[in-house]
Structures are given as structure tokens and as C-alpha cells.
mmCIF file of C-alpha atoms in Angstrom:
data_model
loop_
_atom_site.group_PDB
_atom_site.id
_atom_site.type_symbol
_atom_site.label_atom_id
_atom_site.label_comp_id
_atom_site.label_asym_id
_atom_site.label_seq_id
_atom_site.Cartn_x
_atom_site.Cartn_y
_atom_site.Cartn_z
ATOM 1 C CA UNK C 1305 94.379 62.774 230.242
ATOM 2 C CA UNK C 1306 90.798 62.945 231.471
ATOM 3 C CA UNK C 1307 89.369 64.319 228.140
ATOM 4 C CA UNK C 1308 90.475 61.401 226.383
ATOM 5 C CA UNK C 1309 89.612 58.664 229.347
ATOM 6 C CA UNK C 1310 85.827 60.410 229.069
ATOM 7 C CA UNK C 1311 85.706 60.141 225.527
ATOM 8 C CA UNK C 1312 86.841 56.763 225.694
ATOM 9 C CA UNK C 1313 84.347 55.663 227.981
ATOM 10 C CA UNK C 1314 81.373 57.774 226.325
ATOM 11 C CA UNK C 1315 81.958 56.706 222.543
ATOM 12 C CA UNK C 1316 84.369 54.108 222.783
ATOM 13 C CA UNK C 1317 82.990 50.142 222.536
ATOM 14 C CA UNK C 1318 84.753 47.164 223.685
ATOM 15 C CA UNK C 1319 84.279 44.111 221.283
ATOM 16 C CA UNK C 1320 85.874 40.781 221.400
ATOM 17 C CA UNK C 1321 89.460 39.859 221.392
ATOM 18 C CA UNK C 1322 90.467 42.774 223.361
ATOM 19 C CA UNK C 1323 89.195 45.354 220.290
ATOM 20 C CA UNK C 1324 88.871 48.664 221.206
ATOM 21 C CA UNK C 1325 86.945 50.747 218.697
ATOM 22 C CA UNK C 1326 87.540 54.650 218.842
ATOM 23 C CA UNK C 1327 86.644 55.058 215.480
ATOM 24 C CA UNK C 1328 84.067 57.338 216.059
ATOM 25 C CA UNK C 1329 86.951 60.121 217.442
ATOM 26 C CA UNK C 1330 89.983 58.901 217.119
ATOM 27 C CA UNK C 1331 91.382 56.326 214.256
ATOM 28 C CA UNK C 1332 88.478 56.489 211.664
ATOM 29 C CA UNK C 1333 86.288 59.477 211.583
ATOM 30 C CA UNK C 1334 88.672 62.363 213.515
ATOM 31 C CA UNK C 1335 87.568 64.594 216.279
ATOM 32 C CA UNK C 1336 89.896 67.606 215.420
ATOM 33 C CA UNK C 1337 89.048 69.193 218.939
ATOM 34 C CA UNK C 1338 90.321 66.296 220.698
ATOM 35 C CA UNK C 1339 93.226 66.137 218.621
ATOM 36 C CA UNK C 1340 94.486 69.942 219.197
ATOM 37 C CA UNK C 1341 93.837 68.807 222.974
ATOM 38 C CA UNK C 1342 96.476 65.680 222.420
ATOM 39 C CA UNK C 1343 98.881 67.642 220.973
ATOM 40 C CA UNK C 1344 98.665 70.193 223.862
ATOM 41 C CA UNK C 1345 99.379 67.569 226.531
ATOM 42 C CA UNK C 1346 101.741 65.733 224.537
ATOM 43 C CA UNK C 1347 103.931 69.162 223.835
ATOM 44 C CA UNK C 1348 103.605 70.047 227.945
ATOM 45 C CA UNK C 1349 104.912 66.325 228.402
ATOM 46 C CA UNK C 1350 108.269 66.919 225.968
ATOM 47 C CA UNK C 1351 108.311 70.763 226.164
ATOM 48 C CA UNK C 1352 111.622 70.766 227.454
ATOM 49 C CA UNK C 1353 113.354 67.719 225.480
ATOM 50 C CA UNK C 1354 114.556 69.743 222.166
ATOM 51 C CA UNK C 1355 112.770 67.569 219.227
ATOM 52 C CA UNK C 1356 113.344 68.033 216.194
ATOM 53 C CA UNK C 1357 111.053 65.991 214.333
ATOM 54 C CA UNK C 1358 108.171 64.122 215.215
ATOM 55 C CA UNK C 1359 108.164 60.006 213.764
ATOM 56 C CA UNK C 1360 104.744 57.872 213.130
ATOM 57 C CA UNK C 1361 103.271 55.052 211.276
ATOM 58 C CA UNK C 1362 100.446 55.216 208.414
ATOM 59 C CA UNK C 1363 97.985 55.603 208.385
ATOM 60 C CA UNK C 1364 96.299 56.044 212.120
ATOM 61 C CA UNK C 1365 99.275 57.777 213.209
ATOM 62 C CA UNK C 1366 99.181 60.525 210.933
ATOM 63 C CA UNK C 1367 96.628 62.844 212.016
ATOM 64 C CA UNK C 1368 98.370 63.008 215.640
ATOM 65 C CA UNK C 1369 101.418 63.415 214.750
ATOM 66 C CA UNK C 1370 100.615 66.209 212.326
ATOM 67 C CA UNK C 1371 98.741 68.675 215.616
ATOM 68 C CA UNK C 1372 101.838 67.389 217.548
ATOM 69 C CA UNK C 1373 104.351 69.257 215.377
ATOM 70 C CA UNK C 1374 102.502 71.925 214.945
ATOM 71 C CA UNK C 1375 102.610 72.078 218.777
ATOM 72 C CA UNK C 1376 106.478 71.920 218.759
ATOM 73 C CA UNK C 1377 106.735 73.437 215.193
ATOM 74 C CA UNK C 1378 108.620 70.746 213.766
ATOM 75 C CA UNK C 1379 108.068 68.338 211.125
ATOM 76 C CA UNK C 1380 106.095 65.171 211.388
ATOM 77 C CA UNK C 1381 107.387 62.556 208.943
ATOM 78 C CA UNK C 1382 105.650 58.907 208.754
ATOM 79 C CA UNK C 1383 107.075 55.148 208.085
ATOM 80 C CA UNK C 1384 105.339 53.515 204.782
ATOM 81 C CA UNK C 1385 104.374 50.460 205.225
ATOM 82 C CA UNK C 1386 104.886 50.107 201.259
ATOM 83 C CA UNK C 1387 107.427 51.374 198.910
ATOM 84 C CA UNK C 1388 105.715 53.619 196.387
ATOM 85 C CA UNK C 1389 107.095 54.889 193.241
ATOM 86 C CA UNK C 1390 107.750 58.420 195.030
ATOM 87 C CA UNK C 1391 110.244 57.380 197.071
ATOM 88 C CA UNK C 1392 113.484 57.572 195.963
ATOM 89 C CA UNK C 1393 117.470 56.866 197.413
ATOM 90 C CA UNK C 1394 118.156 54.887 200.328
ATOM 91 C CA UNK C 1395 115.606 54.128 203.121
ATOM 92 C CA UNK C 1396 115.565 52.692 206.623
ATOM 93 C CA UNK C 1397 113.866 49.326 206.760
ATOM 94 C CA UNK C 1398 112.403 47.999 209.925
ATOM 95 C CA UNK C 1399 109.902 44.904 209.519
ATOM 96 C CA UNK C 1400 106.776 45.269 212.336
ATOM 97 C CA UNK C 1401 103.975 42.326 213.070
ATOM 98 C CA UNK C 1402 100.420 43.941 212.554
ATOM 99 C CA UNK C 1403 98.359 43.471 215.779
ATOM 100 C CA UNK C 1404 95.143 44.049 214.086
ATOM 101 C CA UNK C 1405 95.863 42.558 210.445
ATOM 102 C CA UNK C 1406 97.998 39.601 211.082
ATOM 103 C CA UNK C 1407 100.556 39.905 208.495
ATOM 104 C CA UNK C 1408 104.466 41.207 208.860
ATOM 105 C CA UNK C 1409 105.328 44.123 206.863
ATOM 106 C CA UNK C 1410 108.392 46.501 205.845
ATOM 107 C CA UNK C 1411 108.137 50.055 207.078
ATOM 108 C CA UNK C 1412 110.208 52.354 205.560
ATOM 109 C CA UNK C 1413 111.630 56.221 205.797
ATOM 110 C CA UNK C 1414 113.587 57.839 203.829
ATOM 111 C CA UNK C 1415 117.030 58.520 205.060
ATOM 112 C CA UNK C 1416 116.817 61.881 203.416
ATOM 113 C CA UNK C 1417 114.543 62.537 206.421
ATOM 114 C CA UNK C 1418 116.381 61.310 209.658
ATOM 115 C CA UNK C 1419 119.546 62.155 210.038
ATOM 116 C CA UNK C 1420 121.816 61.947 213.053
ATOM 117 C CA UNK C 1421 121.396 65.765 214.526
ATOM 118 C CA UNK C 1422 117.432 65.110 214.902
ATOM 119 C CA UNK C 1423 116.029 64.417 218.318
ATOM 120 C CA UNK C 1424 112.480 62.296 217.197
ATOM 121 C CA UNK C 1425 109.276 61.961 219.334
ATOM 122 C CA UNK C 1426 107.624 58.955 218.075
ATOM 123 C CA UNK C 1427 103.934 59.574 218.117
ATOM 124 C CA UNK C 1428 100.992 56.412 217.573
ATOM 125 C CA UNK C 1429 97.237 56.190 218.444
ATOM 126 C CA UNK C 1430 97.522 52.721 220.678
ATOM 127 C CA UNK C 1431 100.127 50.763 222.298
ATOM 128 C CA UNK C 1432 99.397 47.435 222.539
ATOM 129 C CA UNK C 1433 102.338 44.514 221.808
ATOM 130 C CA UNK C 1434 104.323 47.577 221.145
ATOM 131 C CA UNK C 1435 105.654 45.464 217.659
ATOM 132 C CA UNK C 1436 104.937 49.270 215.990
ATOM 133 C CA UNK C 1437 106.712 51.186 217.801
ATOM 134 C CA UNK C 1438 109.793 48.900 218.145
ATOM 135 C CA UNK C 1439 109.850 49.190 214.360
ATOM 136 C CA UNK C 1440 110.235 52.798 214.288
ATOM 137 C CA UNK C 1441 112.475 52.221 217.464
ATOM 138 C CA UNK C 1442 114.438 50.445 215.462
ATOM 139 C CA UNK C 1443 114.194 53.126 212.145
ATOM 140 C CA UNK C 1444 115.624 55.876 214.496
ATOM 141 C CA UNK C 1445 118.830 53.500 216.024
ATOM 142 C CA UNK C 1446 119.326 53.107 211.977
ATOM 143 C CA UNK C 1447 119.687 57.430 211.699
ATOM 144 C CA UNK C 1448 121.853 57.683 214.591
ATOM 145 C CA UNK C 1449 119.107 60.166 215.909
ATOM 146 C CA UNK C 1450 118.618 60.502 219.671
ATOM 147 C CA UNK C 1451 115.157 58.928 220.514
ATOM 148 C CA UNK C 1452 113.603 61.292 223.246
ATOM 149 C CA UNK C 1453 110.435 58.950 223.600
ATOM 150 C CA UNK C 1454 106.921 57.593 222.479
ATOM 151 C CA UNK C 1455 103.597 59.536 223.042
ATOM 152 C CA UNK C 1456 100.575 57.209 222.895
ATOM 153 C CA UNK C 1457 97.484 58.114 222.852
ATOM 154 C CA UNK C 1458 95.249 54.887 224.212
ATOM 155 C CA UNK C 1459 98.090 52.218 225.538
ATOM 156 C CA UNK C 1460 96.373 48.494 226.564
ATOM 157 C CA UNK C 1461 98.333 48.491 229.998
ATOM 158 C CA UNK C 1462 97.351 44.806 230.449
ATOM 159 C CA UNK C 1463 99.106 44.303 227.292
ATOM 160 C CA UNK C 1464 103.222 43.839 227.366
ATOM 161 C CA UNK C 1465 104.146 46.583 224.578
ATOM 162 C CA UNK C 1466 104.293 49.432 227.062
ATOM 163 C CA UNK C 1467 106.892 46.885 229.250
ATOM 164 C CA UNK C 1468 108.806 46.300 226.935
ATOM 165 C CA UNK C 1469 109.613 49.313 225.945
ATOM 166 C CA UNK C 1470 110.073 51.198 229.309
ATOM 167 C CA UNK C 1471 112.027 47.333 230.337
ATOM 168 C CA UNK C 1472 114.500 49.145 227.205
ATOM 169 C CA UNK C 1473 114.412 52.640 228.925
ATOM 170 C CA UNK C 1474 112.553 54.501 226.438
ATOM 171 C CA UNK C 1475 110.147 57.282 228.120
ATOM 172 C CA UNK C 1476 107.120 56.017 227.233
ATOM 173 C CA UNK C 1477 104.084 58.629 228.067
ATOM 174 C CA UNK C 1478 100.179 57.529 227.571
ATOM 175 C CA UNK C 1479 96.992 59.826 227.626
ATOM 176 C CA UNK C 1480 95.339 56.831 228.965
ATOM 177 C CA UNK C 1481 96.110 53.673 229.901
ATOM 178 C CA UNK C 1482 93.469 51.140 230.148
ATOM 179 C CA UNK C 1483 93.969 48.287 233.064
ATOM 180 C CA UNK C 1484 90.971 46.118 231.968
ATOM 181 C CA UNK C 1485 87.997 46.349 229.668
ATOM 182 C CA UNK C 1486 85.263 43.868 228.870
ATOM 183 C CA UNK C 1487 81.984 44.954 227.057
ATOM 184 C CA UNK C 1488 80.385 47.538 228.849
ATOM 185 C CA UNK C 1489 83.472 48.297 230.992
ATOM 186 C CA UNK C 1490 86.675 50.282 230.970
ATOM 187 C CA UNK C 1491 88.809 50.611 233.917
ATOM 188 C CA UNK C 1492 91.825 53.124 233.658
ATOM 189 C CA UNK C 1493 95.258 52.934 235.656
ATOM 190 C CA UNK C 1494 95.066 54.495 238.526
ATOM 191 C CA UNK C 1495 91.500 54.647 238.843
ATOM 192 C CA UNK C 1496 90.575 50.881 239.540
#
């Protein structure tokens, strides 16, 4: 998506250890514009695959999933990565290895949520090692809901996550995939 590879490249800032920060737009403060424009693309990408609900992680993914169902007028529904006092009945567990915080943690959904009939679009602001999105991989295998793929936002292409999960056959479809970056330089796939 060239809106978002522009953006990227105007306000984004490489730091070390492959850090990408897009807080200024995208995972801190939120450019709602940009966002409506995501959820456009990502609803002409899946327009035709009959979802039912849309499936994220807190906290980053939130905000995209939320102007993705709108787009498809379905619900968005996100994994905790705690169990709070407001959840109640049975959940679906899935345990996911934080990239950026270096810790393992249980993210759950209620099964009140996900049931077999849906058809779930799993939405997420980066793809990196891909460890998030197996975990709600594995969440929607628990429902016995069809998975009709992942929408990414920024995916590290010279990371494996993306691999890994197209090596398992998911559809796996990226706004922008970034080959290589250093500090002061971003190169996008297909544009190296």
C-alpha cells in the first residue's frame, strides 16, 4: 500500500535491533486517516471471503481491527493477554513469546465469542517472528472456526514470521513489507 510505505518512510525511524518505531501514526499516537485507509485496502483484499468476525491482540491491534470491521460490518473481538475479573466461563488459551518484551504470556478469548460457524480475519500492526499471530492461529483451530487469513499492516519480510505462516498455507496479506532497513534507510519488497 503506497500510503502506508510513504508514511513509513516520512515518519517512521529505524533504531537498533531491527526496531521500527511508527509510533508517531501507527502503534502509539493513531493517525485515524491512515487507519480508515487500512481498513479500505484490507476489506478490497477479503471482500469476497465471507468473515464473520475480525480476531486481534491487545493492545496495538485494537485500533485496526476496530476500522476493519466496520469495513466488513462485523465484530472485532481481541485476545487478553491477562485474565481480568470480567471475563467469565471457559476461554481459549494460546501461550505467544513477546518479540518486543521478552517474556511468554497466555492470551485468551472467550469461547462465548468464537464459535465454529465464524469465518475470522486475524488483523495485527507488524509481523515479525509471527509468535502473535500463531497464537491466535492457534485460538481459532481451538473454535473450530474457518481461518480465512492474516492482514498485517508493516510485516519485517527479512524476518521468518511471514514464512512460516504462508510455509502453513495461511493467506497472509501485508500493506508493506519491508526487505531491509538500517538507520536512515527503508527498502520495501518489490522496490529494491
Amino acid at each position: 500500500m503506497k500510503l502506508l510505505e510513504e508514511r513509513i518512510l516520512k515518519d517512521g525511524h529505524v533504531k537498533g535491533g531491527n526496531i521500527l518505531k511508527v509510533d508517531s501514526f501507527l502503534n502509539h499516537q493513531i493517525d485515524v486517516n491512515l487507519y480508515e485507509e487500512i481498513g479500505k485496502e484490507v476489506y478490497r483484499l477479503y471482500k469476497d471471503s465471507g468473515i464473520t468476525k475480525i480476531l486481534t491482540i491487545e493492545a496495538s491491534g485494537i485500533g485496526l481491527a476496530c476500522v476493519v470491521a466496520k469495513e466488513f460490518q462485523v465484530p472485532a473481538l481481541f485476545a487478553k493477554k491477562n485474565r481480568t475479573k470480567n471475563i467469565d466461563g471457559e476461554v481459549y488459551a494460546a501461550a505467544v513469546e513477546s518479540y518486543t518484551h521478552g517474556i511468554t504470556y497466555t492470551i485468551i478469548v472467550s469461547k462465548k465469542f468464537l464459535n465454529p460457524e465464524d469465518r475470522v480475519l486475524i488483523i495485527d500492526d507488524f509481523l515479525a517472528r509471527g509468535n502473535s499471530l500463531l497464537g491466535l492461529v492457534d485460538i481459532v483451530k481451538q473454535s473450530g472456526a474457518a481461518l480465512v487469513g492474516c492482514a498485517i499492516a508493516i510485516e519485517k519480510g527479512f524476518e521468518e514470521g511471514g514464512a512460516i505462516l504462508r510455509g502453513k498455507g495461511i493467506r497472509v496479506e501485508s500493506l508493506a513489507i519491508i526487505e531491509s532497513m538500517s538507520e536512515g534507510k527503508i527498502v520495501f519488497k518489490n522496490q529494491s
